[in-house]
Amino acid sequence: MSRWEATLQRLWRDHTRPSRLTHVHRVPGGRGLTEDWPGWTSPSLVERLAEAGVAAPWAHQVAAAELAHAGSNVIIATGTASGKSLAFLLPAAAAVEGGGTVLYLSPTKALAADQLRALEELAPPGMRAAAYDGDTPGETRAWVRAHANYVLTNPDMLHRGILGRHAAWAGFLRRLRYVVVDEAHRYRGVFGSHVAQILRRLRRVCARYRSEPTFVLASATAAAPEETARRLTGLPVRAVTDDAAPRAALSFALVEPELTGQAGERGAPVRRTATAEAADLMAELAREGVRTLAFVRSRQGAEVVAISAQRALSEAREHDLARRVAAYRAGYLAADRRGLEDALRSGELLGLASTNALELGVDITGLDAVLLTGWPGTLAALWQQAGRAGRRGEDALAVFIARDDPLDTYLVHHPEAVFGRPVESTVLDPDNPYVLGPHLCAAAEEIPLTEGDLEVFGPAAEPVLADLVDRGMLRRRPRGWFWTRRDRACDLADIRGAGGPPVQIVDAESGQLLGTVDEAAAHGAVHDGAVYLHQGLSYVVERLDLDDGVALVHGANPEYSTWARDVTEIEILSTLREQRWGDTAVCFGDVRVARQVVGYLKRDVRTGSVLGEQPLDLPERTLRSRAVWWTVSTEAEQRLRAEGVELRGAAHAAEHASIGLLPLFATCDRWDIGGVSTALHADTGLLTVFVYDGHEGGAGFAERGFAAAREWLTATRAAIATCECTDGCPSCIQSPKCGNGNDPLSKSGAVRLLDEALGRAVAGR
Ligand SMILES: [Zn+2]
Ligand SMILES: [Zn+2]
């Protein structure tokens, strides 16, 4: 019996926790398989690695290193802590020893800083490694360009600071042997599509300096890694996926918090929040000396978990333990962040609550247990988070705590959807014209584009180029396409999709900068009246000034959290694909979406129950995107009406639940997509349910929904039909961001409507 079975038993059976432990899955541990160092690895590097505790490489590290060394593009897609860095370090070290250079790309500065620290400690012979990012001081930059042979940067810096000044990098680029793309699975959706185009621009600039670097990608476990890597780089890529690293055994528990007896919106039953459950578990585990990391979806949630766990320990007069719990998230300033990272590494901290930001960069190895409060967006991310647990081969514990939403509730009752399924592949769409256009402009500014370059950017580039010429962005001349404007073309592409500079969050009293939030997210996160939490302190937003990009806040201690709501209208521009199931049509195509944050809800922090609603006056944002939508025939509508089904409520409920379940089939999260439903849509003339990508030009999520439509709507029906509530609740058909206050909604109607859509027998229902 593993140590965790005893712990789980103590927690659930002896303490009789009211939440439900629905399932425990055991992942057996495994012994590692080592191999000899590749013959071309220098003896002094082998010596230094041995001093650092690496006696021999794992088989997958050697396989990937050998492929890269032989000049084959390679992606290594293996588990967390399987030593992917060594796989690219070996060929990279050989390259710099032979006079070549290496460009290392990571999605975050934190990860690059970690890598640099490790390289400086190891000091491979002849390697001059340096970071080149937004924090690199001006005087250091010239040194890096002239002397470094291993440069660590990020796609943003490559896009804005390196490609456009390629002449200053001529010496480096001419000798470029490897491009390392670390954490490649993070390049998904619109961001991934941008990075794919940046890598194409890099290849083109390299060709100008007659270098053709080999791409080495490192990724979390994902399906079809060759295909993802090919989309990302535009090149054929081999994959190494056999993980030969030793693995700690893992106990993976699924937990459903109990119904509280509180009444939520429209009297619906409300579950205890996942954050409250996580805080409790963190306090319990801290008492047992278990080092625990809780991953929480929102920045507010991470703060709530830390505060509540501290409070629970303090109330039990365990002040020493309470001091050993903290929160961490991406928006913190660098100094705050590093302090927490060090404390966790040293074991001074026992409990840390974090947003997914920690998933990146920080190489934390001393953890016993991981708490996952809600679905982290993808199965790959779920395993990556769970993989954080496991100290020196000891058994590890992961606990998935369901949030009160359709997907999480579905998962804790369908463990096969978590444990019996291969991880999904990474979704990105480099051909998105909204992404491609700005990068073609940037490429033309770097070096005028020629017909030959179309091979690099693919067939989708041709119509986009014609459009750019029509719009006066590029000039067509006999020798190619030219950027002749005075401004910088790279300003056209906002690669993180944030839609403008981040909004600064400033304490109105002290004038202190507390953190930042993306402009696109600001309407929902720091609107007037929003509750904002920072380092255990809570603030209320006095005023969001969109013109100045500032949200002024003041310290306050409300017992509620805030949830923004928006209203949305949608118009079909064109239908790209269609499938029919009997009379049901399922379509995929281009749409225009008009969206506006119109108000917010206040919810009790501890119980989740709704306290009230406030209107807001924010500008509308319009979006050209892609959507999947489905309709049922007028005959089906008549049948439903005859049974007394309220069509608007049925469609609305089906829309909410299907948005909740889509992340299971497309690698999006609930906030990447939106929905609209109506009993009669002007463009279809029928009852229609839309789910759209929340990003300009689409990100491939709606397309995945279209491809998996049958499975997706079947799971949606199951999630609604099997929910234990009677008339609908947040675990099935209610949505926290519904613009219509979750009205009308019909639970039984949604099940019947989905039966009609899926073409099921109506008898007996
Ligand atoms: Zn329900
Ligand atoms: Zn709604």
PDB file of N, CA, C and O in Angstrom, residues 656-692:
ATOM      1  N   HIS A 656     -24.315  26.541 -23.284  1.00  0.00           N
ATOM      2  CA  HIS A 656     -23.456  26.657 -22.106  1.00  0.00           C
ATOM      3  C   HIS A 656     -22.695  25.361 -21.839  1.00  0.00           C
ATOM      4  O   HIS A 656     -21.484  25.363 -21.642  1.00  0.00           O
ATOM      5  N   ALA A 657     -23.429  24.248 -21.817  1.00  0.00           N
ATOM      6  CA  ALA A 657     -22.776  22.976 -21.484  1.00  0.00           C
ATOM      7  C   ALA A 657     -21.763  22.599 -22.557  1.00  0.00           C
ATOM      8  O   ALA A 657     -20.682  22.090 -22.254  1.00  0.00           O
ATOM      9  N   SER A 658     -22.086  22.885 -23.834  1.00  0.00           N
ATOM     10  CA  SER A 658     -21.156  22.482 -24.894  1.00  0.00           C
ATOM     11  C   SER A 658     -19.878  23.326 -24.840  1.00  0.00           C
ATOM     12  O   SER A 658     -18.788  22.825 -25.094  1.00  0.00           O
ATOM     13  N   ILE A 659     -20.003  24.602 -24.465  1.00  0.00           N
ATOM     14  CA  ILE A 659     -18.801  25.427 -24.275  1.00  0.00           C
ATOM     15  C   ILE A 659     -17.968  24.844 -23.136  1.00  0.00           C
ATOM     16  O   ILE A 659     -16.743  24.757 -23.215  1.00  0.00           O
ATOM     17  N   GLY A 660     -18.657  24.409 -22.100  1.00  0.00           N
ATOM     18  CA  GLY A 660     -17.954  23.807 -20.971  1.00  0.00           C
ATOM     19  C   GLY A 660     -17.188  22.551 -21.346  1.00  0.00           C
ATOM     20  O   GLY A 660     -16.112  22.292 -20.822  1.00  0.00           O
ATOM     21  N   LEU A 661     -17.736  21.762 -22.287  1.00  0.00           N
ATOM     22  CA  LEU A 661     -17.117  20.474 -22.636  1.00  0.00           C
ATOM     23  C   LEU A 661     -16.105  20.571 -23.771  1.00  0.00           C
ATOM     24  O   LEU A 661     -15.278  19.678 -23.943  1.00  0.00           O
ATOM     25  N   LEU A 662     -16.142  21.644 -24.565  1.00  0.00           N
ATOM     26  CA  LEU A 662     -15.247  21.708 -25.736  1.00  0.00           C
ATOM     27  C   LEU A 662     -13.763  21.563 -25.374  1.00  0.00           C
ATOM     28  O   LEU A 662     -13.013  20.930 -26.121  1.00  0.00           O
ATOM     29  N   PRO A 663     -13.310  22.102 -24.249  1.00  0.00           N
ATOM     30  CA  PRO A 663     -11.883  21.953 -23.925  1.00  0.00           C
ATOM     31  C   PRO A 663     -11.411  20.503 -23.856  1.00  0.00           C
ATOM     32  O   PRO A 663     -10.219  20.241 -23.955  1.00  0.00           O
ATOM     33  N   LEU A 664     -12.347  19.578 -23.727  1.00  0.00           N
ATOM     34  CA  LEU A 664     -11.970  18.167 -23.717  1.00  0.00           C
ATOM     35  C   LEU A 664     -11.559  17.703 -25.116  1.00  0.00           C
ATOM     36  O   LEU A 664     -10.837  16.727 -25.271  1.00  0.00           O
ATOM     37  N   PHE A 665     -12.018  18.396 -26.145  1.00  0.00           N
ATOM     38  CA  PHE A 665     -11.779  17.953 -27.521  1.00  0.00           C
ATOM     39  C   PHE A 665     -10.844  18.878 -28.284  1.00  0.00           C
ATOM     40  O   PHE A 665     -10.187  18.478 -29.234  1.00  0.00           O
ATOM     41  N   ALA A 666     -10.806  20.134 -27.908  1.00  0.00           N
ATOM     42  CA  ALA A 666      -9.882  21.078 -28.538  1.00  0.00           C
ATOM     43  C   ALA A 666      -8.995  21.571 -27.396  1.00  0.00           C
ATOM     44  O   ALA A 666      -9.442  21.682 -26.278  1.00  0.00           O
ATOM     45  N   THR A 667      -7.751  21.889 -27.673  1.00  0.00           N
ATOM     46  CA  THR A 667      -6.867  22.292 -26.570  1.00  0.00           C
ATOM     47  C   THR A 667      -7.065  23.766 -26.237  1.00  0.00           C
ATOM     48  O   THR A 667      -6.146  24.550 -26.278  1.00  0.00           O
ATOM     49  N   CYS A 668      -8.289  24.121 -25.921  1.00  0.00           N
ATOM     50  CA  CYS A 668      -8.559  25.508 -25.571  1.00  0.00           C
ATOM     51  C   CYS A 668      -8.956  25.544 -24.107  1.00  0.00           C
ATOM     52  O   CYS A 668      -9.138  24.514 -23.488  1.00  0.00           O
ATOM     53  N   ASP A 669      -9.092  26.722 -23.518  1.00  0.00           N
ATOM     54  CA  ASP A 669      -9.819  26.721 -22.275  1.00  0.00           C
ATOM     55  C   ASP A 669     -11.108  27.487 -22.469  1.00  0.00           C
ATOM     56  O   ASP A 669     -11.331  28.140 -23.483  1.00  0.00           O
ATOM     57  N   ARG A 670     -11.975  27.351 -21.491  1.00  0.00           N
ATOM     58  CA  ARG A 670     -13.323  27.865 -21.610  1.00  0.00           C
ATOM     59  C   ARG A 670     -13.323  29.346 -21.984  1.00  0.00           C
ATOM     60  O   ARG A 670     -14.262  29.856 -22.569  1.00  0.00           O
ATOM     61  N   TRP A 671     -12.273  30.055 -21.617  1.00  0.00           N
ATOM     62  CA  TRP A 671     -12.228  31.493 -21.844  1.00  0.00           C
ATOM     63  C   TRP A 671     -11.679  31.842 -23.219  1.00  0.00           C
ATOM     64  O   TRP A 671     -11.694  32.993 -23.620  1.00  0.00           O
ATOM     65  N   ASP A 672     -11.174  30.830 -23.966  1.00  0.00           N
ATOM     66  CA  ASP A 672     -10.706  31.063 -25.338  1.00  0.00           C
ATOM     67  C   ASP A 672     -11.868  31.068 -26.317  1.00  0.00           C
ATOM     68  O   ASP A 672     -11.688  31.384 -27.488  1.00  0.00           O
ATOM     69  N   ILE A 673     -13.023  30.606 -25.855  1.00  0.00           N
ATOM     70  CA  ILE A 673     -14.144  30.438 -26.764  1.00  0.00           C
ATOM     71  C   ILE A 673     -15.376  31.115 -26.183  1.00  0.00           C
ATOM     72  O   ILE A 673     -15.425  31.413 -24.996  1.00  0.00           O
ATOM     73  N   GLY A 674     -16.346  31.363 -27.043  1.00  0.00           N
ATOM     74  CA  GLY A 674     -17.582  31.959 -26.574  1.00  0.00           C
ATOM     75  C   GLY A 674     -18.737  31.315 -27.315  1.00  0.00           C
ATOM     76  O   GLY A 674     -18.529  30.524 -28.242  1.00  0.00           O
ATOM     77  N   GLY A 675     -19.939  31.658 -26.934  1.00  0.00           N
ATOM     78  CA  GLY A 675     -21.087  31.054 -27.589  1.00  0.00           C
ATOM     79  C   GLY A 675     -22.253  32.003 -27.709  1.00  0.00           C
ATOM     80  O   GLY A 675     -22.344  33.006 -26.993  1.00  0.00           O
ATOM     81  N   VAL A 676     -23.112  31.674 -28.658  1.00  0.00           N
ATOM     82  CA  VAL A 676     -24.354  32.411 -28.839  1.00  0.00           C
ATOM     83  C   VAL A 676     -25.400  31.365 -29.222  1.00  0.00           C
ATOM     84  O   VAL A 676     -25.113  30.452 -29.984  1.00  0.00           O
ATOM     85  N   SER A 677     -26.607  31.485 -28.695  1.00  0.00           N
ATOM     86  CA  SER A 677     -27.656  30.561 -29.119  1.00  0.00           C
ATOM     87  C   SER A 677     -28.948  31.329 -29.275  1.00  0.00           C
ATOM     88  O   SER A 677     -29.168  32.337 -28.605  1.00  0.00           O
ATOM     89  N   THR A 678     -29.784  30.857 -30.187  1.00  0.00           N
ATOM     90  CA  THR A 678     -31.043  31.543 -30.422  1.00  0.00           C
ATOM     91  C   THR A 678     -32.052  30.554 -31.000  1.00  0.00           C
ATOM     92  O   THR A 678     -31.676  29.616 -31.701  1.00  0.00           O
ATOM     93  N   ALA A 679     -33.308  30.785 -30.707  1.00  0.00           N
ATOM     94  CA  ALA A 679     -34.357  29.923 -31.251  1.00  0.00           C
ATOM     95  C   ALA A 679     -34.578  30.227 -32.730  1.00  0.00           C
ATOM     96  O   ALA A 679     -35.163  29.428 -33.457  1.00  0.00           O
ATOM     97  N   LEU A 680     -34.089  31.395 -33.181  1.00  0.00           N
ATOM     98  CA  LEU A 680     -34.222  31.746 -34.597  1.00  0.00           C
ATOM     99  C   LEU A 680     -33.101  32.710 -34.951  1.00  0.00           C
ATOM    100  O   LEU A 680     -33.112  33.860 -34.516  1.00  0.00           O
ATOM    101  N   HIS A 681     -32.140  32.226 -35.746  1.00  0.00           N
ATOM    102  CA  HIS A 681     -31.036  33.107 -36.132  1.00  0.00           C
ATOM    103  C   HIS A 681     -31.276  33.660 -37.526  1.00  0.00           C
ATOM    104  O   HIS A 681     -31.701  32.936 -38.431  1.00  0.00           O
ATOM    105  N   ALA A 682     -31.001  34.949 -37.700  1.00  0.00           N
ATOM    106  CA  ALA A 682     -31.301  35.626 -38.961  1.00  0.00           C
ATOM    107  C   ALA A 682     -30.602  34.956 -40.142  1.00  0.00           C
ATOM    108  O   ALA A 682     -31.143  34.907 -41.246  1.00  0.00           O
ATOM    109  N   ASP A 683     -29.400  34.441 -39.953  1.00  0.00           N
ATOM    110  CA  ASP A 683     -28.646  33.899 -41.084  1.00  0.00           C
ATOM    111  C   ASP A 683     -29.018  32.464 -41.430  1.00  0.00           C
ATOM    112  O   ASP A 683     -28.820  32.032 -42.556  1.00  0.00           O
ATOM    113  N   THR A 684     -29.520  31.690 -40.468  1.00  0.00           N
ATOM    114  CA  THR A 684     -29.863  30.295 -40.765  1.00  0.00           C
ATOM    115  C   THR A 684     -31.370  30.105 -40.881  1.00  0.00           C
ATOM    116  O   THR A 684     -31.832  29.132 -41.463  1.00  0.00           O
ATOM    117  N   GLY A 685     -32.131  31.012 -40.291  1.00  0.00           N
ATOM    118  CA  GLY A 685     -33.585  30.866 -40.266  1.00  0.00           C
ATOM    119  C   GLY A 685     -34.043  29.738 -39.357  1.00  0.00           C
ATOM    120  O   GLY A 685     -35.188  29.296 -39.427  1.00  0.00           O
ATOM    121  N   LEU A 686     -33.154  29.227 -38.526  1.00  0.00           N
ATOM    122  CA  LEU A 686     -33.463  28.075 -37.670  1.00  0.00           C
ATOM    123  C   LEU A 686     -32.931  28.301 -36.262  1.00  0.00           C
ATOM    124  O   LEU A 686     -32.153  29.231 -36.016  1.00  0.00           O
ATOM    125  N   LEU A 687     -33.312  27.404 -35.357  1.00  0.00           N
ATOM    126  CA  LEU A 687     -32.690  27.360 -34.041  1.00  0.00           C
ATOM    127  C   LEU A 687     -31.204  27.052 -34.256  1.00  0.00           C
ATOM    128  O   LEU A 687     -30.858  26.098 -34.948  1.00  0.00           O
ATOM    129  N   THR A 688     -30.336  27.873 -33.682  1.00  0.00           N
ATOM    130  CA  THR A 688     -28.901  27.718 -33.950  1.00  0.00           C
ATOM    131  C   THR A 688     -28.095  27.912 -32.674  1.00  0.00           C
ATOM    132  O   THR A 688     -28.373  28.812 -31.884  1.00  0.00           O
ATOM    133  N   VAL A 689     -27.105  27.050 -32.505  1.00  0.00           N
ATOM    134  CA  VAL A 689     -26.170  27.189 -31.384  1.00  0.00           C
ATOM    135  C   VAL A 689     -24.771  27.386 -31.965  1.00  0.00           C
ATOM    136  O   VAL A 689     -24.307  26.565 -32.759  1.00  0.00           O
ATOM    137  N   PHE A 690     -24.135  28.501 -31.610  1.00  0.00           N
ATOM    138  CA  PHE A 690     -22.797  28.821 -32.100  1.00  0.00           C
ATOM    139  C   PHE A 690     -21.771  28.672 -30.972  1.00  0.00           C
ATOM    140  O   PHE A 690     -22.034  29.067 -29.830  1.00  0.00           O
ATOM    141  N   VAL A 691     -20.579  28.186 -31.331  1.00  0.00           N
ATOM    142  CA  VAL A 691     -19.435  28.297 -30.433  1.00  0.00           C
ATOM    143  C   VAL A 691     -18.288  28.849 -31.274  1.00  0.00           C
ATOM    144  O   VAL A 691     -17.978  28.317 -32.346  1.00  0.00           O
ATOM    145  N   TYR A 692     -17.715  29.980 -30.841  1.00  0.00           N
ATOM    146  CA  TYR A 692     -16.711  30.645 -31.677  1.00  0.00           C
ATOM    147  C   TYR A 692     -15.374  30.780 -30.950  1.00  0.00           C
ATOM    148  O   TYR A 692     -15.311  30.791 -29.718  1.00  0.00           O
TER     149      TYR A 692
END
